[in-house]
Amino acid sequence: MKYCTKCVQPDTRPNIYFNEEGVCGGCLWKEKMETTIDWNQRQKELNEIVVETKRKAKKRGTPYECAIGVSGGKDSTFQALYARDVLGLRPLLVNCEPGNISEIGLKNIENLKNLGFDTIALRANSIVQKKLIKRDFYDNLNPGRTTEYVLYAVTYIIAQKFDIPLIIQGENVGLTFGDSKSELGTGDDALIANKHNTLIEGIEPFIKEGLVEEDDMFLFHYDANKLREMDIRGIWMNYYVKEYSFQHNLLFSLKNGLTIRSKDRNLDNLGTYNRYSQLDGSGDLLEVNQMMKHVKFGFGQATDHVNYDIRYGLISRAEGIALIKTFDGKCGNKYIKNFCEYIDISEKEFWDVTNSFRGDMWELDDNGDWKLKNPLWEQEPPSDLDLKEIIAKTDIAAKVGK
Ligand SMILES: [Zn+2]
């Protein structure tokens, strides 16, 4: 595997872009953010969108001016409050309820509702969802994929139903992960969210296979053309708002009642070191899915978080390497057990299928264990670093007493 020379982004990430100097699209975006983007101009454009949106809403007689998908986590809390308090819009919040919400997730969505918004919650049929999860485990080792379908689609569906002129999405990962050179990686148009890697396959394969009926999949997709016809616009907030970042949104949301994982969480179970990403999801599926990403592509959730933290200047690249060496791909056995129970397979079956997807960046060592070939920490061994100290550097919540 080759890695970005600035962060720890590997070249095995699907659709990743690197320039001639070996710098990844994510780092290039960060540089662009700080140098060439005219944020005042973008703010102006955003203000024009707000004026236009208000005009449209009034004309249509709809009480809601924008629809925002929310989980109650750090990003959606920021989005909702920014839209209402800074942009002066009247939002309808759309919550896609996870099947098995965590205690922290429940607290956070309640917190956001109590900050004073109209909210609508939708949850996909759990039996249908389970079928899709099991199918995707066998078919592409990405069982969490269709939960993201719903997560995105519900906001667009509700905007269409209520004729809400603007949809505000948070982060275009095409920009921040440097996933793509295409229109996804450059523009503000959030109606094309369904062209993202995870969503692009759509619902047709499931219906063709006879696994489910089309009407079972209503909440799993949206019709971008119909929205355009109705003159409904979708924008990415991180295209317009300079301060939008992992770290900024966290600090902002902590001030507004966000709950995060405790400092004494069990780090051996988690594929990352940070306390505040994806707080609402059911731990089992999330952790298992991230571990599977590691099996397929040779990197896991810690890599994503390290990349944010390096670009934000919290840690050095060497410190990031120490973190991914320790955390990437870790997944507590309890999560695997629960997942096996959920889709009703044995743990042997689980590992047989999982290992059949192992990417060619893996090899078996002398003990018969899987090991990455020439990973970054062998290419550039981090010298004598204290892991606890590094984690403390990234823990900006602790720095504000949380
Ligand atoms: Zn990079």
Short mmCIF file of N, CA and C and ligand atoms in Angstrom, two decimals, residues 4 6-7 9 24 27 311, ligand 1:
data_model
loop_
_atom_site.label_atom_id
_atom_site.label_comp_id
_atom_site.label_asym_id
_atom_site.label_seq_id
_atom_site.Cartn_x
_atom_site.Cartn_y
_atom_site.Cartn_z
N CYS A 4 -0.58 8.68 1.55
CA CYS A 4 -0.42 10.12 1.36
C CYS A 4 0.82 10.59 2.12
N LYS A 6 1.24 13.46 3.42
CA LYS A 6 0.92 14.43 4.48
C LYS A 6 0.11 13.80 5.61
N CYS A 7 -0.87 12.95 5.24
CA CYS A 7 -1.65 12.26 6.27
C CYS A 7 -1.39 10.76 6.14
N GLN A 9 -3.60 8.59 4.60
CA GLN A 9 -4.57 8.07 3.63
C GLN A 9 -3.91 7.03 2.71
N CYS A 24 -2.94 13.40 -0.95
CA CYS A 24 -4.29 12.91 -1.22
C CYS A 24 -5.29 14.04 -1.38
N CYS A 27 -6.21 16.09 1.81
CA CYS A 27 -5.24 17.12 2.21
C CYS A 27 -5.27 18.29 1.24
N ARG A 311 -4.74 16.83 9.81
CA ARG A 311 -5.04 18.04 9.02
C ARG A 311 -5.45 19.21 9.91
ZN ZN B 1 -3.57 13.22 2.84
#
